[in-house]
Tab-separated table of C-alpha atoms and ligand atoms in Angstrom:
chain	number	residue	atom	x	y	z
A	1	MET	CA	-55.725	58.994	83.131
A	2	ALA	CA	-54.905	57.925	79.607
A	3	ASN	CA	-57.664	57.111	77.157
A	4	LYS	CA	-56.413	53.993	75.469
A	5	LEU	CA	-58.684	51.525	73.781
A	6	TRP	CA	-56.449	48.715	74.937
A	7	GLU	CA	-55.399	49.923	78.381
A	8	LYS	CA	-56.329	47.582	81.181
A	9	ASN	CA	-54.690	47.967	84.601
A	10	VAL	CA	-51.156	49.125	83.925
A	11	GLN	CA	-50.628	52.735	82.913
A	12	VAL	CA	-48.232	53.406	80.063
A	13	ASN	CA	-45.000	55.295	80.709
A	14	ALA	CA	-45.251	58.863	79.368
A	15	ASP	CA	-42.036	58.648	77.334
A	16	ILE	CA	-43.102	55.365	75.774
A	17	ASP	CA	-46.441	56.956	74.977
A	18	ARG	CA	-44.761	59.932	73.298
A	19	PHE	CA	-42.519	57.635	71.293
A	20	THR	CA	-45.197	55.215	70.142
A	21	VAL	CA	-47.833	57.827	69.314
A	22	GLY	CA	-45.208	59.918	67.534
A	23	ARG	CA	-46.805	62.204	64.935
A	24	ASP	CA	-50.004	60.180	64.770
A	25	ARG	CA	-52.218	62.865	66.278
A	26	GLU	CA	-51.090	65.236	63.546
A	27	MET	CA	-51.260	62.710	60.676
A	28	ASP	CA	-54.524	61.120	61.746
A	29	LEU	CA	-56.318	64.458	61.473
A	30	PHE	CA	-56.068	63.992	57.706
A	31	LEU	CA	-57.791	60.633	58.083
A	32	ALA	CA	-60.557	61.792	60.423
A	33	PRO	CA	-63.421	62.226	57.916
A	34	TYR	CA	-62.632	58.862	56.377
A	35	ASP	CA	-62.542	57.167	59.750
A	36	VAL	CA	-66.085	58.371	60.316
A	37	LEU	CA	-67.240	57.184	56.876
A	38	GLY	CA	-65.712	53.758	57.510
A	39	SER	CA	-67.498	53.591	60.850
A	40	ILE	CA	-70.871	54.509	59.358
A	41	ALA	CA	-70.484	51.729	56.783
A	42	HIS	CA	-69.320	49.268	59.444
A	43	ILE	CA	-72.228	49.882	61.824
A	44	THR	CA	-74.748	49.794	58.986
A	45	MET	CA	-73.416	46.330	58.257
A	46	LEU	CA	-73.361	45.371	61.970
A	47	GLU	CA	-77.059	46.175	62.177
A	48	SER	CA	-77.774	44.003	59.136
A	49	ILE	CA	-76.215	40.976	60.863
A	50	GLY	CA	-77.979	41.614	64.159
A	51	LEU	CA	-75.133	43.077	66.205
A	52	LEU	CA	-76.872	46.454	66.577
A	53	THR	CA	-80.572	47.277	66.746
A	54	ALA	CA	-82.126	49.545	64.131
A	55	GLU	CA	-82.533	52.191	66.791
A	56	GLU	CA	-78.914	51.974	67.874
A	57	LEU	CA	-77.859	52.251	64.245
A	58	ASN	CA	-79.922	55.410	63.784
A	59	THR	CA	-78.576	57.037	66.907
A	60	LEU	CA	-74.979	56.105	66.193
A	61	THR	CA	-75.216	57.181	62.548
A	62	ALA	CA	-76.652	60.557	63.522
A	63	GLU	CA	-73.839	61.090	66.007
A	64	LEU	CA	-71.170	60.006	63.519
A	65	ARG	CA	-72.584	62.402	60.907
A	66	HIS	CA	-72.414	65.065	63.560
A	67	ILE	CA	-68.745	64.306	64.165
A	68	TYR	CA	-68.180	64.395	60.395
A	69	GLN	CA	-69.686	67.877	60.316
A	70	ASP	CA	-67.407	68.962	63.151
A	71	ILE	CA	-64.428	67.685	61.213
A	72	GLU	CA	-65.546	69.571	58.100
A	73	ASN	CA	-65.969	72.734	60.165
A	74	GLY	CA	-62.527	72.391	61.719
A	75	ASN	CA	-63.918	71.653	65.190
A	76	PHE	CA	-62.364	68.253	65.644
A	77	ARG	CA	-59.159	67.568	67.503
A	78	ILE	CA	-57.372	64.540	68.845
A	79	GLU	CA	-56.951	65.129	72.556
A	80	ASP	CA	-53.503	64.983	74.120
A	81	ASP	CA	-54.148	61.788	76.040
A	82	VAL	CA	-55.878	60.046	73.131
A	83	GLU	CA	-53.720	57.824	70.947
A	84	ASP	CA	-55.152	58.246	67.487
A	85	VAL	CA	-58.178	59.197	65.416
A	86	HIS	CA	-59.832	55.808	65.849
A	87	SER	CA	-59.720	56.137	69.620
A	88	GLN	CA	-60.908	59.749	69.488
A	89	VAL	CA	-64.003	58.959	67.433
A	90	GLU	CA	-64.931	56.048	69.686
A	91	LEU	CA	-64.349	58.229	72.745
A	92	LEU	CA	-66.625	60.982	71.418
A	93	LEU	CA	-69.356	58.445	70.727
A	94	THR	CA	-69.069	56.926	74.193
A	95	ARG	CA	-69.081	60.335	75.872
A	96	GLN	CA	-72.219	61.193	73.971
A	97	LEU	CA	-74.046	57.860	73.891
A	98	GLY	CA	-72.532	55.733	76.672
A	99	ASP	CA	-72.372	51.974	76.163
A	100	MET	CA	-73.816	52.191	72.672
A	101	GLY	CA	-70.605	53.886	71.517
A	102	LYS	CA	-68.575	50.956	72.763
A	103	LYS	CA	-70.416	48.567	70.465
A	104	ILE	CA	-69.141	49.872	67.152
A	105	HIS	CA	-65.795	48.102	67.358
A	106	SER	CA	-67.280	44.577	67.097
A	107	GLY	CA	-65.637	42.665	64.261
A	108	ARG	CA	-63.074	45.342	63.634
A	109	SER	CA	-59.518	46.274	64.526
A	110	ARG	CA	-57.635	49.523	64.228
A	111	ASN	CA	-55.566	47.652	61.674
A	112	ASP	CA	-58.378	47.431	59.141
A	113	GLN	CA	-59.702	50.798	60.300
A	114	VAL	CA	-56.518	52.664	59.441
A	115	LEU	CA	-56.318	50.658	56.211
A	116	VAL	CA	-59.777	51.662	55.107
A	117	ASP	CA	-59.142	55.263	56.214
A	118	LEU	CA	-55.976	55.418	54.147
A	119	LYS	CA	-57.678	53.956	51.112
A	120	LEU	CA	-60.573	56.395	51.295
A	121	TYR	CA	-58.172	59.278	51.904
A	122	THR	CA	-56.012	58.173	48.988
A	123	ARG	CA	-59.025	57.932	46.705
A	124	ASP	CA	-59.915	61.560	47.398
A	125	GLN	CA	-56.357	62.762	47.020
A	126	LEU	CA	-55.878	60.941	43.742
A	127	LYS	CA	-58.999	62.586	42.385
A	128	GLN	CA	-57.389	65.945	43.098
A	129	VAL	CA	-54.089	64.818	41.636
A	130	ALA	CA	-55.909	63.749	38.475
A	131	GLN	CA	-57.780	67.057	38.217
A	132	LYS	CA	-54.712	69.212	38.757
A	133	THR	CA	-52.633	67.097	36.396
A	134	HIS	CA	-55.347	67.441	33.767
A	135	LYS	CA	-55.265	71.213	34.177
A	136	LEU	CA	-51.532	71.320	33.567
A	137	PHE	CA	-52.068	69.012	30.593
A	138	GLU	CA	-54.618	71.400	29.086
A	139	GLU	CA	-52.354	74.430	29.549
A	140	LEU	CA	-49.485	72.605	27.860
A	141	GLN	CA	-51.723	71.704	24.945
A	142	VAL	CA	-52.912	75.304	24.587
A	143	GLN	CA	-49.314	76.515	24.450
A	144	SER	CA	-48.411	73.758	22.009
A	145	GLU	CA	-51.175	74.797	19.598
A	146	ARG	CA	-50.498	78.499	20.079
A	147	ASN	CA	-46.810	78.107	19.240
A	148	LYS	CA	-46.953	75.301	16.746
A	149	HIS	CA	-45.313	77.288	13.948
A	150	ILE	CA	-42.432	78.578	16.046
A	151	LEU	CA	-39.278	76.610	15.474
A	152	MET	CA	-36.514	76.020	17.956
A	153	PRO	CA	-33.422	73.835	17.853
A	154	GLY	CA	-33.736	70.268	19.019
A	155	TYR	CA	-30.706	68.944	20.876
A	156	THR	CA	-28.980	65.643	21.357
A	157	HIS	CA	-26.027	65.598	23.780
A	158	LEU	CA	-26.966	69.268	24.302
A	159	GLN	CA	-25.541	69.804	20.793
A	160	VAL	CA	-27.699	71.507	18.182
A	161	ALA	CA	-29.307	68.610	16.312
A	162	MET	CA	-32.487	69.062	14.280
A	163	PRO	CA	-35.374	71.468	13.936
A	164	SER	CA	-37.910	71.212	16.719
A	165	SER	CA	-40.744	73.526	17.667
A	166	PHE	CA	-42.495	74.926	20.707
A	167	GLY	CA	-45.513	72.972	19.511
A	168	LEU	CA	-43.486	69.824	20.016
A	169	TRP	CA	-41.855	70.927	23.245
A	170	PHE	CA	-45.024	71.880	25.124
A	171	GLY	CA	-46.970	69.036	23.522
A	172	ALA	CA	-44.398	66.455	24.583
A	173	TYR	CA	-44.920	67.213	28.257
A	174	ALA	CA	-48.677	67.074	27.753
A	175	GLU	CA	-48.406	63.619	26.249
A	176	SER	CA	-46.036	62.534	29.011
A	177	LEU	CA	-48.815	63.316	31.469
A	178	THR	CA	-51.157	60.867	29.690
A	179	ASP	CA	-48.877	57.974	30.609
A	180	ASP	CA	-48.513	59.363	34.115
A	181	MET	CA	-52.302	59.511	34.327
A	182	LEU	CA	-52.599	55.869	33.334
A	183	PHE	CA	-50.175	54.927	36.090
A	184	LEU	CA	-52.175	57.068	38.510
A	185	GLN	CA	-55.306	55.245	37.483
A	186	ALA	CA	-53.722	51.868	38.179
A	187	ALA	CA	-52.745	53.091	41.655
A	188	TYR	CA	-56.246	54.491	42.129
A	189	ARG	CA	-57.945	51.264	41.169
A	190	MET	CA	-55.715	49.237	43.469
A	191	ALA	CA	-56.441	51.653	46.304
A	192	ASN	CA	-60.153	51.527	45.519
A	193	ARG	CA	-60.704	48.044	46.972
A	194	ASN	CA	-62.201	47.422	50.370
A	195	PRO	CA	-59.990	46.028	53.166
A	196	LEU	CA	-62.630	46.507	55.885
A	197	GLY	CA	-63.583	43.281	57.636
A	198	SER	CA	-60.047	41.965	57.603
A	199	ALA	CA	-59.974	43.170	61.221
A	200	ALA	CA	-56.540	42.548	62.748
A	201	GLY	CA	-55.594	40.880	59.474
A	202	TYR	CA	-57.262	37.493	59.893
A	203	GLY	CA	-60.976	38.231	59.679
A	204	SER	CA	-63.589	37.635	62.361
A	205	SER	CA	-65.946	34.921	63.611
A	206	PHE	CA	-68.839	37.350	63.163
A	207	PRO	CA	-70.556	36.820	59.784
A	208	LEU	CA	-69.428	40.206	58.505
A	209	ASN	CA	-70.996	41.232	55.203
A	210	ARG	CA	-67.979	42.633	53.406
A	211	THR	CA	-69.815	42.881	50.100
A	212	MET	CA	-72.190	45.277	51.797
A	213	THR	CA	-69.478	47.583	53.200
A	214	THR	CA	-67.778	47.502	49.796
A	215	ARG	CA	-70.935	48.829	48.181
A	216	LEU	CA	-71.630	51.321	50.973
A	217	LEU	CA	-68.171	52.854	50.690
A	218	GLY	CA	-68.327	52.948	46.886
A	219	PHE	CA	-65.286	50.731	46.424
A	220	GLU	CA	-64.816	49.093	43.036
A	221	GLY	CA	-64.416	45.723	44.736
A	222	LEU	CA	-62.872	44.176	47.800
A	223	ASN	CA	-59.524	42.799	48.801
A	224	HIS	CA	-60.974	39.330	49.327
A	225	ASN	CA	-58.283	37.472	51.224
A	226	VAL	CA	-58.009	39.038	54.679
A	227	VAL	CA	-54.272	38.413	54.917
A	228	TYR	CA	-53.790	40.101	51.555
A	229	ALA	CA	-56.069	42.952	52.627
A	230	GLN	CA	-53.685	43.673	55.501
A	231	MET	CA	-50.754	43.535	53.091
A	232	GLY	CA	-52.389	46.496	51.373
A	233	ARG	CA	-50.990	48.650	54.151
A	234	GLY	CA	-47.809	50.071	52.753
A	235	LYS	CA	-48.339	48.459	49.370
A	236	THR	CA	-51.119	50.910	48.557
A	237	GLU	CA	-48.981	53.859	49.582
A	238	ARG	CA	-46.020	52.530	47.637
A	239	ASN	CA	-48.091	52.058	44.465
A	240	VAL	CA	-49.447	55.561	44.790
A	241	ALA	CA	-45.966	56.927	45.449
A	242	PHE	CA	-44.781	55.424	42.175
A	243	ALA	CA	-47.674	57.112	40.389
A	244	LEU	CA	-46.952	60.480	42.011
A	245	ALA	CA	-43.299	60.040	41.128
A	246	GLY	CA	-44.284	59.650	37.473
A	247	ILE	CA	-46.015	63.017	37.418
A	248	ALA	CA	-43.187	64.564	39.417
A	249	GLY	CA	-40.690	63.131	36.947
A	250	THR	CA	-42.450	64.811	34.036
A	251	MET	CA	-42.520	68.134	35.860
A	252	ALA	CA	-38.899	67.950	37.006
A	253	LYS	CA	-37.668	67.405	33.450
A	254	MET	CA	-39.872	70.199	32.126
A	255	ALA	CA	-38.637	72.511	34.881
A	256	TYR	CA	-35.029	71.841	33.964
A	257	ASP	CA	-35.723	72.578	30.276
A	258	ALA	CA	-37.428	75.793	31.251
A	259	CYS	CA	-34.511	76.936	33.423
A	260	LEU	CA	-32.115	76.186	30.598
A	261	TYR	CA	-34.217	77.853	27.895
A	262	ASN	CA	-34.659	80.887	30.107
A	263	SER	CA	-30.905	81.391	30.463
A	264	GLN	CA	-29.482	84.304	28.423
A	265	ASN	CA	-27.273	81.850	26.539
A	266	PHE	CA	-30.386	80.212	25.143
A	267	GLY	CA	-32.968	82.954	25.387
A	268	PHE	CA	-35.754	80.720	24.106
A	269	VAL	CA	-38.433	81.545	26.648
A	270	LYS	CA	-39.331	84.409	28.891
A	271	LEU	CA	-40.913	83.699	32.243
A	272	PRO	CA	-43.562	86.038	33.593
A	273	ASP	CA	-41.904	88.743	35.736
A	274	GLU	CA	-43.857	87.818	38.835
A	275	CYS	CA	-42.443	84.292	38.593
A	276	THR	CA	-38.827	85.398	38.761
A	277	THR	CA	-36.848	86.553	41.761
A	278	GLY	CA	-34.078	89.110	42.144
A	279	SER	CA	-30.635	89.055	43.632
A	280	SER	CA	-29.511	90.933	46.728
A	281	ILE	CA	-26.327	92.077	44.984
A	282	MET	CA	-26.843	91.915	41.212
A	283	PRO	CA	-29.472	94.450	40.189
A	284	HIS	CA	-30.141	92.905	36.783
A	285	LYS	CA	-31.168	89.431	37.926
A	286	LYS	CA	-34.434	87.673	37.167
A	287	ASN	CA	-33.958	84.152	38.386
A	288	PRO	CA	-36.193	81.178	37.544
A	289	ASP	CA	-36.546	80.125	41.196
A	290	VAL	CA	-40.061	78.831	40.701
A	291	PHE	CA	-38.912	76.242	38.195
A	292	GLU	CA	-35.846	75.456	40.273
A	293	LEU	CA	-38.051	74.732	43.273
A	294	ILE	CA	-40.456	72.688	41.171
A	295	ARG	CA	-37.451	70.700	39.984
A	296	ALA	CA	-36.133	70.083	43.511
A	297	LYS	CA	-39.516	69.328	45.036
A	298	CYS	CA	-40.359	66.972	42.198
A	299	ASN	CA	-37.020	65.246	42.540
A	300	LYS	CA	-37.757	64.858	46.236
A	301	LEU	CA	-41.150	63.386	45.376
A	302	GLN	CA	-39.393	60.846	43.208
A	303	ALA	CA	-37.620	59.635	46.333
A	304	LEU	CA	-40.963	58.833	47.974
A	305	PRO	CA	-41.336	55.292	46.581
A	306	ASN	CA	-37.888	54.507	47.959
A	307	GLN	CA	-38.649	55.986	51.356
A	308	ILE	CA	-41.787	53.886	51.643
A	309	LEU	CA	-40.067	50.834	50.273
A	310	LEU	CA	-37.313	51.033	52.830
A	311	ILE	CA	-39.665	51.588	55.757
A	312	MET	CA	-41.591	48.425	54.908
A	313	ASN	CA	-38.632	46.541	53.495
A	314	ASN	CA	-38.541	42.854	54.479
A	315	LEU	CA	-41.568	42.973	56.769
A	316	PRO	CA	-43.289	39.602	56.784
A	317	CYS	CA	-47.076	39.501	56.377
A	318	GLY	CA	-49.270	40.793	59.180
A	319	TYR	CA	-49.497	44.175	60.877
A	320	PHE	CA	-46.469	45.923	62.322
A	321	ARG	CA	-46.210	49.316	63.945
A	322	ASP	CA	-43.529	50.176	61.374
A	323	LEU	CA	-46.385	50.881	58.974
A	324	GLN	CA	-47.474	53.874	61.034
A	325	ILE	CA	-44.343	55.774	59.985
A	326	ILE	CA	-45.332	55.612	56.307
A	327	LYS	CA	-48.092	58.111	57.014
A	328	GLU	CA	-45.468	60.754	57.852
A	329	VAL	CA	-43.931	60.658	54.402
A	330	PHE	CA	-47.022	59.722	52.419
A	331	ILE	CA	-49.596	62.260	53.582
A	332	PRO	CA	-47.475	65.444	53.207
A	333	ALA	CA	-46.484	64.397	49.679
A	334	PHE	CA	-49.881	65.358	48.295
A	335	GLY	CA	-49.675	68.984	49.379
A	336	GLU	CA	-46.199	69.249	47.897
A	337	LEU	CA	-47.329	67.779	44.595
A	338	TYR	CA	-50.357	70.113	44.456
A	339	ASP	CA	-48.090	73.130	44.969
A	340	CYS	CA	-45.884	72.024	42.113
A	341	LEU	CA	-48.803	71.284	39.802
A	342	ASP	CA	-50.464	74.632	40.558
A	343	MET	CA	-47.249	76.584	40.103
A	344	ALA	CA	-46.294	74.767	36.912
A	345	THR	CA	-49.742	75.397	35.448
A	346	TYR	CA	-49.585	79.091	36.358
A	347	ILE	CA	-46.175	79.657	34.871
A	348	ILE	CA	-46.724	77.581	31.708
A	349	GLU	CA	-49.899	79.534	30.983
A	350	ARG	CA	-47.944	82.805	31.078
A	351	MET	CA	-44.692	81.727	29.484
A	352	LYS	CA	-43.649	83.680	26.357
A	353	VAL	CA	-41.565	82.126	23.632
A	354	ASN	CA	-38.919	83.736	21.454
A	355	GLU	CA	-40.094	83.800	17.833
A	356	HIS	CA	-36.698	84.813	16.451
A	357	ILE	CA	-34.407	82.062	17.686
A	358	LEU	CA	-33.471	80.829	14.225
A	359	GLU	CA	-32.250	84.229	13.061
A	360	ASP	CA	-29.072	83.378	14.948
A	361	GLU	CA	-26.709	81.643	12.502
A	362	ARG	CA	-25.327	79.253	15.092
A	363	TYR	CA	-28.458	77.175	14.569
A	364	ASN	CA	-28.057	76.868	10.766
A	365	ALA	CA	-26.510	73.414	10.937
A	366	MET	CA	-29.692	71.916	12.363
A	367	PHE	CA	-31.128	72.033	8.834
A	368	SER	CA	-28.477	69.650	7.527
A	369	VAL	CA	-30.764	66.611	7.498
A	370	GLU	CA	-33.433	68.620	5.664
A	371	GLU	CA	-30.918	69.236	2.886
A	372	VAL	CA	-29.833	65.575	2.853
A	373	ASN	CA	-33.483	64.530	2.515
A	374	ARG	CA	-34.018	66.983	-0.327
A	375	ARG	CA	-31.167	65.346	-2.238
A	376	VAL	CA	-32.564	61.883	-1.473
A	377	TYR	CA	-35.864	63.008	-3.020
A	378	ALA	CA	-33.874	64.127	-6.068
A	379	GLY	CA	-32.433	60.622	-6.439
A	380	THR	CA	-29.140	60.649	-4.496
A	381	PRO	CA	-28.736	57.645	-2.146
A	382	PHE	CA	-28.931	58.712	1.488
A	383	ARG	CA	-25.305	57.925	2.423
A	384	ASP	CA	-23.968	59.895	-0.556
A	385	ALA	CA	-26.241	62.855	0.163
A	386	TYR	CA	-25.153	62.739	3.813
A	387	LYS	CA	-21.501	62.951	2.774
A	388	GLN	CA	-22.039	65.794	0.271
A	389	VAL	CA	-23.855	67.921	2.816
A	390	GLY	CA	-21.292	67.102	5.490
A	391	LEU	CA	-18.477	68.276	3.249
A	392	ASP	CA	-20.430	71.437	2.308
A	393	ILE	CA	-20.811	72.271	5.977
A	394	GLU	CA	-17.105	71.716	6.688
A	395	ALA	CA	-16.215	73.947	3.733
A	396	GLY	CA	-18.569	76.717	4.884
A	397	ARG	CA	-20.710	76.280	1.753
A	398	PHE	CA	-23.955	75.346	3.498
A	399	THR	CA	-26.908	77.738	3.393
A	400	PRO	CA	-29.984	76.280	5.001
A	401	ASP	CA	-33.469	76.389	3.561
A	402	LYS	CA	-35.514	77.020	6.656
A	403	ASN	CA	-38.829	76.192	5.027
A	404	ILE	CA	-39.300	72.725	6.338
A	405	ARG	CA	-42.120	70.264	5.835
A	406	HIS	CA	-42.656	67.609	8.511
A	407	THR	CA	-45.941	65.792	8.042
A	408	HIS	CA	-45.931	62.427	9.769
A	409	GLU	CA	-47.828	61.761	12.972
A	410	GLY	CA	-46.392	63.531	15.970
A	411	SER	CA	-43.980	65.680	13.948
A	412	ILE	CA	-43.612	69.465	13.781
A	413	GLY	CA	-46.311	69.840	11.114
A	414	ASN	CA	-48.713	67.272	12.549
A	415	LEU	CA	-48.646	67.406	16.326
A	416	CYS	CA	-51.689	65.149	16.867
A	417	ASN	CA	-52.698	67.200	19.899
A	418	ALA	CA	-56.342	66.251	19.355
A	419	GLU	CA	-55.482	62.559	19.439
A	420	ILE	CA	-53.438	63.068	22.598
A	421	ALA	CA	-56.355	64.905	24.222
A	422	GLN	CA	-58.722	62.083	23.271
A	423	HIS	CA	-56.377	59.569	24.832
A	424	MET	CA	-56.266	61.631	28.036
A	425	ASP	CA	-60.065	61.929	28.136
A	426	ALA	CA	-60.487	58.198	27.673
A	427	ILE	CA	-58.173	57.538	30.632
A	428	LEU	CA	-59.950	60.099	32.803
A	429	ARG	CA	-63.352	58.558	32.115
A	430	GLU	CA	-62.118	55.205	33.417
A	431	PHE	CA	-61.587	56.503	36.966
A	432	HIS	CA	-65.374	56.623	37.560
A	433	PHE	CA	-65.050	59.226	40.299
A	434	GLU	CA	-68.833	59.703	40.258
A	435	GLN	CA	-69.426	56.247	41.785
A	436	THR	CA	-67.408	56.946	44.901
A	437	GLN	CA	-69.038	60.340	45.372
A	438	GLU	CA	-72.551	58.904	45.228
A	439	ALA	CA	-71.725	56.300	47.868
A	440	VAL	CA	-70.178	58.855	50.222
A	441	ASP	CA	-73.134	61.224	49.839
A	442	HIS	CA	-75.444	58.363	50.669
A	443	LEU	CA	-73.498	57.471	53.827
A	444	LEU	CA	-73.738	61.087	54.940
A	445	GLY	CA	-77.473	61.174	54.294
A	446	LYS	CA	-77.135	63.769	51.553
B	501	LIG	N1	-51.562	54.234	64.539
B	501	LIG	C1	-51.592	52.910	64.064
B	501	LIG	C2	-51.035	52.844	62.631
B	501	LIG	O1	-51.045	53.812	61.959
B	501	LIG	C3	-52.980	52.407	64.067
B	501	LIG	C4	-53.088	50.922	64.156
B	501	LIG	C5	-52.721	50.461	65.483
B	501	LIG	N2	-52.742	49.037	65.544
B	501	LIG	C6	-51.967	48.338	66.382
B	501	LIG	N3	-52.042	47.064	66.340
B	501	LIG	N4	-51.154	48.922	67.237
B	501	LIG	O2	-50.597	51.828	62.220
């Protein structure tokens, strides 16, 4: 006997059941704690509008907190004949409390339930993304400061171009993460709006107090229009995917640089031994597999917005079962991003740089513009100085002065790492993670 919230007299074919439930039992486990939180907020509101008695609310809340504890302790599962997490929670309540458990679904649909679950889940994940991204940011800044006097060639077209430094190289990726963080915050703030009460996507004739559930769940505000609230399914995940792709994009580029700089032909950086892997045939090998995998995984993560986009492409407004499939690509993305962020942070922290790169004469030409500028200071017009130095180089008469002075903002001698850190801190403060935590603690009676 199947346990379906909607089953009436006809039993569903087992193959159809397998096909329609798909991977939901697996994916919904990630949503379970949030489903319970959404239900506690919903019933608290139902009591306030007279659809539950105070006593029923107390009993139901206690039982829901109990289920939450079970989830936290790993003692929650979605049974084989139960469709999804929403059905499982309602089933547990009804088993425990009888008819009272059946009352909690008034004024609600699984459509706004899964929406609110996903938003609460996303909020928590994005907090972790922000924290881990900040950690990588800090490690990059440490390395930038530590190596700010060590010069390296800067390239354009992969041709030796101008003097750069490890201060600039590490610091550039740190600053890149500030823009990624801002994007993440936009996705966070869009996710942090309450869809609950939109029910199947068109609201309810019960006088639901949506302002109350917004406050109870610690949302920044609500998705007011119920039709728009339902449109948040898929749109939220897509926005977040774009934000994750930003961070992944920064890491993928950094990983490629690191692989290149670690090659013997460059020899600019040395990766920690434990981060390299050997070859089964060539005894000398120390391969940068960690960065190669970061690069590939981060490139894969950059495909996520497209995957989501195509799944929901051209759907008109209103709920469709198509949206269920987004969970399968969206939810696993977080774990993959965390792995990459953790690994990148570990390896950046331990990376050693070569302090003697410029002793190799092949890099001499990168000081050409320094010499041109010196002549400009001495009164020669830029184009003439450019030509003189160019001819000197062609004639083999150029000896570089490697004592360079770059002073403007963001240059080798003035990295502005403190300003970049301040910018990052200002963005981080604007998430207001503390507000959501307080609300959740309150719902759980902590
Ligand atoms: N598993 C479904 C999903 O993720 C839950 C919502 C079901 N709603 C429905 N109308 N069939 O979308």
